[in-house]
Coordinates of C-alpha atoms and ligand atoms in Angstrom, one line a residue:
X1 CA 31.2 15.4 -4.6
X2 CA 33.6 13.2 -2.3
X3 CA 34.3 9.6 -3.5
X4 CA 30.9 7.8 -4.0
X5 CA 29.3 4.3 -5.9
X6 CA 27.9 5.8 -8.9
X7 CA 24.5 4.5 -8.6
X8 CA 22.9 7.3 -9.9
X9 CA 19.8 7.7 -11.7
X10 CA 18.6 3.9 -11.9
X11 CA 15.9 4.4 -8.7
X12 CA 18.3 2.5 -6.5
X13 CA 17.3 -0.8 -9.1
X14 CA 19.0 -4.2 -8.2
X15 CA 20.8 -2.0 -5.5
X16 CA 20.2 -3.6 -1.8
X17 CA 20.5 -1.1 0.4
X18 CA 19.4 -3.1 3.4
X19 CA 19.3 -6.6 4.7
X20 CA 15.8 -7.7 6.3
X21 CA 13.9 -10.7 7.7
X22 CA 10.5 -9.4 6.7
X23 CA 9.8 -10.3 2.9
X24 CA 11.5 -11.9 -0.1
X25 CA 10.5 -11.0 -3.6
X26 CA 12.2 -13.1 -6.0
X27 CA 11.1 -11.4 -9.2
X28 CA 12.4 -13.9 -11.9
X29 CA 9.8 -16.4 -10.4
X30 CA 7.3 -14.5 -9.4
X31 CA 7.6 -15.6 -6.0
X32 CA 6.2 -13.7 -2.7
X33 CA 7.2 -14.7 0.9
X34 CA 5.9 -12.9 4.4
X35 CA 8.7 -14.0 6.7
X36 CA 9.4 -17.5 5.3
X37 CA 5.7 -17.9 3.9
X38 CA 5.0 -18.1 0.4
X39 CA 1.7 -15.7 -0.3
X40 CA -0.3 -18.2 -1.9
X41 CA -0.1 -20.2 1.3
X42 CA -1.0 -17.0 3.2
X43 CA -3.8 -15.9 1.4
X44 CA -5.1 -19.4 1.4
X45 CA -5.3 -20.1 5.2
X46 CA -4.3 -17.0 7.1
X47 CA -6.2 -13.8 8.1
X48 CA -5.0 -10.5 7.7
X49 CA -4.6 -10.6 12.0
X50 CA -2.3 -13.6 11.7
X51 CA -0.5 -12.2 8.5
X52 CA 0.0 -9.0 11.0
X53 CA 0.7 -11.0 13.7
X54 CA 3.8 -12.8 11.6
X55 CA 5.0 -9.5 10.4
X56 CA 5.3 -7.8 13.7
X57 CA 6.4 -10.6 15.8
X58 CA 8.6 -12.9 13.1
X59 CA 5.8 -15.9 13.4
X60 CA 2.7 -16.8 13.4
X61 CA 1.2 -17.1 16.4
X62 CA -0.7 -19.9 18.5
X63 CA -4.5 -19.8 19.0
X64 CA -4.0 -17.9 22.4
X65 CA -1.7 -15.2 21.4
X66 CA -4.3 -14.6 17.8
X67 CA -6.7 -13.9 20.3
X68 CA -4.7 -11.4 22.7
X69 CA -3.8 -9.9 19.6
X70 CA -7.1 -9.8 18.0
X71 CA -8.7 -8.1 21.4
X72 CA -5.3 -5.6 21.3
X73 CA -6.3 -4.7 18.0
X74 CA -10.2 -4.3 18.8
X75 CA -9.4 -2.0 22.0
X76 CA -7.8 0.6 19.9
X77 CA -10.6 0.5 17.6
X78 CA -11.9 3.8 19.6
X79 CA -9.6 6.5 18.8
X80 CA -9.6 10.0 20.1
X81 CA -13.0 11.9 19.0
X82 CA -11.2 14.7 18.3
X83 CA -9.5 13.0 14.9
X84 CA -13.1 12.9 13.9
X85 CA -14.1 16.5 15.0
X86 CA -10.8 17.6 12.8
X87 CA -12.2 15.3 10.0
X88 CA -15.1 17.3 10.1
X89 CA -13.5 20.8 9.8
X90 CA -12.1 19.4 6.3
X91 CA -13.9 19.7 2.7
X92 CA -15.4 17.2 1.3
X93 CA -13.8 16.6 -1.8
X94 CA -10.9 16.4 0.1
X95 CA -8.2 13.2 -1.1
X96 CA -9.1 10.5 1.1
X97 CA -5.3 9.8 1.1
X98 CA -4.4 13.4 1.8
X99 CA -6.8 12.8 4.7
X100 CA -5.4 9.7 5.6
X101 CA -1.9 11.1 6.3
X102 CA -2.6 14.2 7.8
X103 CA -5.1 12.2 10.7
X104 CA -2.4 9.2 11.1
X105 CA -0.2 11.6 13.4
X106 CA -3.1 12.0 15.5
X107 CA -3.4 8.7 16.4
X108 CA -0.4 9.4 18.7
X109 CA -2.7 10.9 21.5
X110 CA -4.0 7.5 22.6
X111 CA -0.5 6.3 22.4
X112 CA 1.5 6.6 25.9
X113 CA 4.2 5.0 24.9
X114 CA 5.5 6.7 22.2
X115 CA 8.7 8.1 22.4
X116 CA 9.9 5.6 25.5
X117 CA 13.0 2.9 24.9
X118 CA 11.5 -0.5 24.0
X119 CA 10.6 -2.3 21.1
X120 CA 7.4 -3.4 23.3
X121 CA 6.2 0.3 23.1
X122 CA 6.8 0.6 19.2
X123 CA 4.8 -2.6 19.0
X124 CA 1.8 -1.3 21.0
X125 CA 2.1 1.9 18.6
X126 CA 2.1 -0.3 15.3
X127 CA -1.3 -2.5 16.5
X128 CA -2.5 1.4 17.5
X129 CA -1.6 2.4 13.8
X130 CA -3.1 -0.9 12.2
X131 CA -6.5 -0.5 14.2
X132 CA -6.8 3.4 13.4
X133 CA -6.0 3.8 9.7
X134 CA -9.0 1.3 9.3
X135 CA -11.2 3.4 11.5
X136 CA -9.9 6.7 9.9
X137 CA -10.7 5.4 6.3
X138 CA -13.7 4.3 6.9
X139 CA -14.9 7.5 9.1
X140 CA -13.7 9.9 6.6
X141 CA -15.9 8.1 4.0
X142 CA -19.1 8.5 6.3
X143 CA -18.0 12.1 7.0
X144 CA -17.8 13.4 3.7
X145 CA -21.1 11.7 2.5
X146 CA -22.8 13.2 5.6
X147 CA -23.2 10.6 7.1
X148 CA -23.2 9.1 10.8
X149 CA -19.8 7.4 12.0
X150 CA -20.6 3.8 12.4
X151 CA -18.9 2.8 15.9
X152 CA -16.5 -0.6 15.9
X153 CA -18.3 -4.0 16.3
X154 CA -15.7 -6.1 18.0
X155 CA -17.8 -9.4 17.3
X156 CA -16.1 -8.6 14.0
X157 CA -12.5 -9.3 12.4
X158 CA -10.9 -6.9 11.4
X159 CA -11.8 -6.6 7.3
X160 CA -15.4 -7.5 8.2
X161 CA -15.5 -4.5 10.5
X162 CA -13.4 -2.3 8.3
X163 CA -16.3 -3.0 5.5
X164 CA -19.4 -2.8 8.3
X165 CA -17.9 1.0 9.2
X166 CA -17.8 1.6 5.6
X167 CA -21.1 0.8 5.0
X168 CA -23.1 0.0 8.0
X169 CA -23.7 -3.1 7.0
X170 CA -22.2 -6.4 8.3
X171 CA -20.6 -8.0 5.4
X172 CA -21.8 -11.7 4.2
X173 CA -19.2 -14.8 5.0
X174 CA -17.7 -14.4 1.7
X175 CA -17.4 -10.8 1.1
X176 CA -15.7 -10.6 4.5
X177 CA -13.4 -13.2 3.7
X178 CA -12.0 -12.0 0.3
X179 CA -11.6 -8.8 1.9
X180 CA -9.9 -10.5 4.6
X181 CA -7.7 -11.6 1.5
X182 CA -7.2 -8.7 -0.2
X183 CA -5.1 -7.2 2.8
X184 CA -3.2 -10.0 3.5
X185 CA -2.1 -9.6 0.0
X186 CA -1.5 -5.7 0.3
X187 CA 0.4 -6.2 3.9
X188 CA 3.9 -6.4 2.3
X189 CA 6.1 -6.3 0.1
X190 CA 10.1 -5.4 1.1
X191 CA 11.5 -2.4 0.1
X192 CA 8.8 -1.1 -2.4
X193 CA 8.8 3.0 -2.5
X194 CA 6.4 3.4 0.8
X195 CA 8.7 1.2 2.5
X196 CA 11.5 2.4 2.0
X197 CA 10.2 6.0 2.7
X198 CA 9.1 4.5 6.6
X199 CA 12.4 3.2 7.1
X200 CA 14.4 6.0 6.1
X201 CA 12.0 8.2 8.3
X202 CA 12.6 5.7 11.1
X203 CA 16.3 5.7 10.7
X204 CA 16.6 9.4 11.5
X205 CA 14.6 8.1 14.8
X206 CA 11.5 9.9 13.9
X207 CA 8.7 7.9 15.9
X208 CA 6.5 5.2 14.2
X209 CA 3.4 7.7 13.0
X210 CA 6.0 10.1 11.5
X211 CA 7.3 7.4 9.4
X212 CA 3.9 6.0 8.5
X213 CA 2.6 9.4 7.9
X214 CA 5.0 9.9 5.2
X215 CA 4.9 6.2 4.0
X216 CA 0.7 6.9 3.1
X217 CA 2.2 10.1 1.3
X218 CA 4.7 7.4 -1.2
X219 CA 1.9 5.2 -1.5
X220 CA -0.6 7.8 -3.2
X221 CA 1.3 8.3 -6.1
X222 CA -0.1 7.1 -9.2
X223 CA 3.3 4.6 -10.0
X224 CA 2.7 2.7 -6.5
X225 CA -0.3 2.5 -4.7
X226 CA -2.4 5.2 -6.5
X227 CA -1.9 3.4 -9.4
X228 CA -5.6 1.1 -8.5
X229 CA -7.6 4.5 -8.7
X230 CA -6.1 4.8 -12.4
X231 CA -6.6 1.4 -13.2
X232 CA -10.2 2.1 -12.5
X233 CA -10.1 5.3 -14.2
X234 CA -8.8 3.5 -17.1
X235 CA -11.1 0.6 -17.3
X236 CA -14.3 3.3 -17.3
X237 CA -12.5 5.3 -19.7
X238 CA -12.6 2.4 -22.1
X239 CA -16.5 1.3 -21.0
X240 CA -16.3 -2.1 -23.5
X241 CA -14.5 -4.7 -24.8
X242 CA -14.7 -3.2 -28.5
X243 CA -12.7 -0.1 -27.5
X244 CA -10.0 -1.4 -25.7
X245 CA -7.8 -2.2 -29.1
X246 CA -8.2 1.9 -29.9
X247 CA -7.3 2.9 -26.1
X248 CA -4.1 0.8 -26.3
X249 CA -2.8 1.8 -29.2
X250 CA -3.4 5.6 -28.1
X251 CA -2.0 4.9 -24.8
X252 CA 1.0 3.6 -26.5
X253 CA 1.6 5.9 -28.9
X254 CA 1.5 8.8 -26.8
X255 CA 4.0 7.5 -24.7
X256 CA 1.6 6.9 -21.7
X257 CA 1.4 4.2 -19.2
X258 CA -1.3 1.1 -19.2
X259 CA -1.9 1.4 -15.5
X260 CA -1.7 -1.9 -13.5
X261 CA 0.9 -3.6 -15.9
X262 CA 4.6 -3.2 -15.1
X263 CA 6.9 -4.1 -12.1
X264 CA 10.0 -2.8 -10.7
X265 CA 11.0 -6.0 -9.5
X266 CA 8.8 -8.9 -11.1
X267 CA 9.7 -10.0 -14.4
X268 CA 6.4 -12.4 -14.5
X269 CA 3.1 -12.0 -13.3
X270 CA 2.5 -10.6 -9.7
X271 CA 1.4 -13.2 -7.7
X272 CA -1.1 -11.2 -5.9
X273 CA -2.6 -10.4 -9.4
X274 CA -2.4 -14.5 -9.9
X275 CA -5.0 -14.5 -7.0
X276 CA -7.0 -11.3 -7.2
X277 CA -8.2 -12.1 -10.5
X278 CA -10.4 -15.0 -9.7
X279 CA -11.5 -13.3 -6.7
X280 CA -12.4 -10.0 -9.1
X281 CA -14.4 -12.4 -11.1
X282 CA -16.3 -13.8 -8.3
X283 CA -16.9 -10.7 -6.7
X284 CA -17.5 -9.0 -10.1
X285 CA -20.4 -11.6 -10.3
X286 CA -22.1 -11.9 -7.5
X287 CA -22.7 -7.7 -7.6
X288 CA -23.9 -8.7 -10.9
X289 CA -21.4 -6.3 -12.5
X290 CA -19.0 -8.6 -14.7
X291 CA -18.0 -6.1 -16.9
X292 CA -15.2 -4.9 -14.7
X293 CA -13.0 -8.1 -14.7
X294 CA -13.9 -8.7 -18.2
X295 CA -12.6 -5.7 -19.3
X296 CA -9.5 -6.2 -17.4
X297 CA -9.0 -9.9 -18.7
X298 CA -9.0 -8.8 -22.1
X299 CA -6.9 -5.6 -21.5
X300 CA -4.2 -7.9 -19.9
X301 CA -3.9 -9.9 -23.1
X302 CA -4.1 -7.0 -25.7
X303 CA -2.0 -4.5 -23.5
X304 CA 0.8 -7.4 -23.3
X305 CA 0.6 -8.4 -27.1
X306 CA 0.5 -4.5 -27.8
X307 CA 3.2 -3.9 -25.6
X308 CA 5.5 -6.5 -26.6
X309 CA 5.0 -5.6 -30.5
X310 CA 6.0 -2.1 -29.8
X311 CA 9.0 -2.1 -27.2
X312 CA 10.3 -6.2 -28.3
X313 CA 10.1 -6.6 -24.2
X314 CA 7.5 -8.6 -22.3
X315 CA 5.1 -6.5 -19.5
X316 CA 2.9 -8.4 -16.7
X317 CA 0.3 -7.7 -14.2
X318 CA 1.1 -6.3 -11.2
X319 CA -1.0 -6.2 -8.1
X320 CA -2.7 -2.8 -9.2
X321 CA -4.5 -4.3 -11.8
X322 CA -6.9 -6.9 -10.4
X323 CA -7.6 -5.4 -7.4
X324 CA -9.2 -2.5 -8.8
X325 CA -12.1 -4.5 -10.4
X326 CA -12.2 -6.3 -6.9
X327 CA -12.7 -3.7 -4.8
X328 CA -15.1 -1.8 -7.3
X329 CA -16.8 -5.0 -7.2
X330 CA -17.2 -5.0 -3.4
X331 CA -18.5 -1.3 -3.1
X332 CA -15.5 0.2 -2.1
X333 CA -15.4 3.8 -3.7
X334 CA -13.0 4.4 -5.8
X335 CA -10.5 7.1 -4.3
X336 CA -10.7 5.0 -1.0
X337 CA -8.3 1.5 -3.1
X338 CA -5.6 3.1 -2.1
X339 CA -6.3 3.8 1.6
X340 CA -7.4 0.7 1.6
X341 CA -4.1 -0.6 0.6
X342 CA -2.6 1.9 3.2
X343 CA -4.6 0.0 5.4
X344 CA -3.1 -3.0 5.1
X345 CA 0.5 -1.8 4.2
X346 CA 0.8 -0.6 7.3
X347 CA 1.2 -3.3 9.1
X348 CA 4.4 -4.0 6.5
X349 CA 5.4 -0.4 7.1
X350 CA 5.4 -1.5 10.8
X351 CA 7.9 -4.1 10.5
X352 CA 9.9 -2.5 8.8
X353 CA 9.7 0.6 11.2
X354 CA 10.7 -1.8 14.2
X355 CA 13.2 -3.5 11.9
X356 CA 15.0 -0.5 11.2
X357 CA 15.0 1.6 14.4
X358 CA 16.1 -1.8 16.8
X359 CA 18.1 -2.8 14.1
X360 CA 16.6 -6.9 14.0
X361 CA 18.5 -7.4 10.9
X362 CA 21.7 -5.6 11.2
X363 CA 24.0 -5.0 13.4
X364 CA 22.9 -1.3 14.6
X365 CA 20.8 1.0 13.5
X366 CA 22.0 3.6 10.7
X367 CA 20.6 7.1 9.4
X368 CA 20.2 6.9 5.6
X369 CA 21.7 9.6 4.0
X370 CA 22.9 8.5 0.5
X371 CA 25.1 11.2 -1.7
X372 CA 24.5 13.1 -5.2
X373 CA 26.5 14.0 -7.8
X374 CA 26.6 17.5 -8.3
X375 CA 26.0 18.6 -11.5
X376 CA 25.4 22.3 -11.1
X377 CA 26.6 25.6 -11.5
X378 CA 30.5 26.2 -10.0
X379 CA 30.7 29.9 -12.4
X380 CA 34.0 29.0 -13.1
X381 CA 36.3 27.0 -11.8
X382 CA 35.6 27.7 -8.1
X383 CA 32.1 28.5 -6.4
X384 CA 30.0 31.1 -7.5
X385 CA 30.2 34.8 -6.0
X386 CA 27.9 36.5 -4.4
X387 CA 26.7 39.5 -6.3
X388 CA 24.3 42.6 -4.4
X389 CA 20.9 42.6 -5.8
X390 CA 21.4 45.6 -7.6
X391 CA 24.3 44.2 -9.8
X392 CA 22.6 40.9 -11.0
Ligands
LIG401 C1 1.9 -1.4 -5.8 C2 2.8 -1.0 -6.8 O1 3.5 0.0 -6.7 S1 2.8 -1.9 -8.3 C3 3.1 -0.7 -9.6 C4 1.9 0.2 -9.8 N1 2.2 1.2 -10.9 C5 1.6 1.1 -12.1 O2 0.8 0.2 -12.4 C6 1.9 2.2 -13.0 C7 2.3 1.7 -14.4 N2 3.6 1.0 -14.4 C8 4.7 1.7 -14.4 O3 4.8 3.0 -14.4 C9 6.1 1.0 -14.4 O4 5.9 -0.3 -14.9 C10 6.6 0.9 -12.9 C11 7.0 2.3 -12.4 C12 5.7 0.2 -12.0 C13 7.9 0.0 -12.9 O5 8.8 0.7 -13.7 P1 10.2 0.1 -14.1 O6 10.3 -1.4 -14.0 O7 11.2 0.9 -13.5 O8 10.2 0.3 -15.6 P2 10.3 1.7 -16.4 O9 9.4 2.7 -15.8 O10 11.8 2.0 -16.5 O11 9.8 1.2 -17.8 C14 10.5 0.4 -18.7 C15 9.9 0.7 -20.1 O12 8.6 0.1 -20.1 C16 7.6 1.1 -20.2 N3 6.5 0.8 -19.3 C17 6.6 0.4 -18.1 N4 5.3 0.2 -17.6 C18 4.5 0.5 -18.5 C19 3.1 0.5 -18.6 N5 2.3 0.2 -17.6 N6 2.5 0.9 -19.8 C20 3.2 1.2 -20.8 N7 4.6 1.2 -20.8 C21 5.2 0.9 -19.7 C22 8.2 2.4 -19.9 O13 7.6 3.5 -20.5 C23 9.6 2.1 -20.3 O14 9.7 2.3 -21.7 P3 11.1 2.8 -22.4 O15 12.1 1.8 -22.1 O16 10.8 2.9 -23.9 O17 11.4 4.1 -21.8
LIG402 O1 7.4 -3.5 -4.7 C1 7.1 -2.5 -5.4 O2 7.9 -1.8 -6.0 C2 5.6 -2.1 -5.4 C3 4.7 -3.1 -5.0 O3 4.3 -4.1 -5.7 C4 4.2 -3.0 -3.6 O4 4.6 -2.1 -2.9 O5 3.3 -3.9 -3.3

């Protein structure tokens, strides 16, 4: 290896590899901010078409410009048929995510622009991207339960359509809006694992659904997004309150992960978490289904004690673990939480794409190619050599 910053090993931790306008995450306090925004602020008063509206174009935008952007939005609700034909040819136990990233690239077919100069076209490809992985996640779910395809409504936002495709039902006022919620919280969150995947797909100059594609395949795994599938998993695994001491102390022994709790960056309490978990409890109720958040609440405060007695080191909630019970609570099936987080990452993983590729943060773009330290065989002092097949 040539001279390189030994940075090896660590996951790239405390390392910034990038400067960005899109999203501060001060970790120490537990703080969250969409382009100068603090989430709780967001989540509040915004809807997830503002919130995607401030990512992509760096504010939020006046009552005109929400509406051009809400009817942008709603024309490419109708993507090509044929990504539904090909959905079609698939089995039906197939992983909605798997789904998920092998349709995105599709997508490009109603896309003329891609592939032309302009940071105009890779907007039009990032609302075309936002309005399909909804209508993608919620087809595939119809699909595989043989059911019919539920066609856009575009009197409808676009949670409260997302959750009407689903089901082919129009969602009530408050369902709608805590969905609404729920993907303003997922939208960002700076250089997380997906993000950084689209961005260093975008710096090679791969076009915008190449990078997403492969940002949906970061997000499955089960230490990122997948991670509110197992949380679910986990929280029917235990089925009451009385068993979650025994499951801890398992999980803890063995070595295994409480899935929901831990954070790369925050060193407190996500503040996503902070707001899902009343909304879980609300939702929770009204299906008449309380269990879920109950069992969470009390797993929070034993899997922290438990924790902390065993490694001397503090764990907190991050966004994983509340929104599991939420979007159980809300019908939402549960290998489809983290397409539904894909769904609203990807307007994050847009920004990012558009901040990387026209370089709105620094001062030109750059291909990410870090090094490795070789640690390999040499067979001596100098490279190996090459022996016929017969003489190895
Ligand atoms: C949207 C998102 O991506 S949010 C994250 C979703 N992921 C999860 O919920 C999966 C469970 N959590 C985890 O695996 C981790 O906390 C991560 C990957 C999220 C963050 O990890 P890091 O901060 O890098 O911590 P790291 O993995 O080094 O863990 C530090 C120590 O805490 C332990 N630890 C971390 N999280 C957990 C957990 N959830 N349960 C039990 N132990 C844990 C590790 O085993 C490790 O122990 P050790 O020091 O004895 O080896
Ligand atoms: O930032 C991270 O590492 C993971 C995360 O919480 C997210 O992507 O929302």
């Amino acid at each position: 290896m040539d001279e390189c910053l030994p940075v090896m090993n660590t996951g790239l931790r405390g390392v910034a590899v990038a400067s960005s306008k899109i999203c501060d995450v001060r970790g120490k306090q537990g703080k969250l901010i969409y382009r100068g925004f603090l989430i709780e602020d967001l989540a509040q008063n915004a809807t997830f078409e503002e919130v995607c509206f401030l990512l992509l174009y760096e504010r939020l935008p006046k009552k005109a410009e929400l509406e051009d952007f809400q009817q942008s939005l709603k024309q490419k609700r109708n993507i090509p048929e044929n990504i539904f034909s090909f959905l079609k040819t698939l089995p039906a136990d197939t992983n909605p995510m798997d789904v998920l990233q092998m349709a995105t690239p599709l997508l490009v077919q109603n896309d003329l622009t891609v592939g032309k100069p302009g940071i105009e076209n890779t907007l039009y490809s990032a609302e075309n991207l936002i309005s399909g992985l909804a209508i993608i996640t919620a087809a595939w779910d119809r699909i595989r339960n043989k059911q019919e395809i539920i066609p856009p409504d575009n009197n409808l936002s676009h949670a409260a359509n997302f959750l009407y495709m689903l089901k082919g039902k129009i969602p009530d006022d408050e369902t709608a809006r805590f969905f609404d919620t729920s993907l303003v919280l997922h939208a960002e969150h700076s250089f997380n694992a997906s993000t950084f995947t689209a961005r260093q797909v975008a710096s090679t100059k791969a076009h915008i659904y190449a990078a997403i594609s492969a940002a949906i395949g970061s997000l499955s795994g089960s230490l990122h997004g997948g991670a509110n599938v197992r949380v679910m998993e986990m929280l029917k695994q235990i089925g009451s309150v009385d068993k979650i001491d025994g499951y801890i102390q398992n999980i803890l022994n063995e070595g295994g992960l409480i899935m929901g709790l831990g954070h790369a960056v925050y060193q407190t309490d996500d503040p996503r978490a902070i707001i899902l978990a009343p909304m879980s409890q609300r939702m929770g109720q009204i299906a008449n289904q309380p269990l879920w958040y109950e069992l969470s609440r009390e797993l929070e405060k034993k899997g922290k004690n438990a924790f902390k007695a065993k490694k001397q080191k503090q764990i907190f909630c991050n966004v994983d673990f509340y929104s599991a019970s939420f979007f159980h609570a809300i019908g939402i099936a549960m290998d489809l939480f983290t397409p539904v987080f894909a769904v609203s990452r990807v307007s994050g993983w847009s920004a990012h794409v558009i901040e990387e590729q026209f370089a709105m943060a620094a001062p030109k773009p750059t291909l990410y190619r870090p090094g490795a330290e070789y640690i390999g065989d040499y067979c001596g002092p100098d490279e190996c050599l090459f022996t016929d097949m017969d003489e190895r």
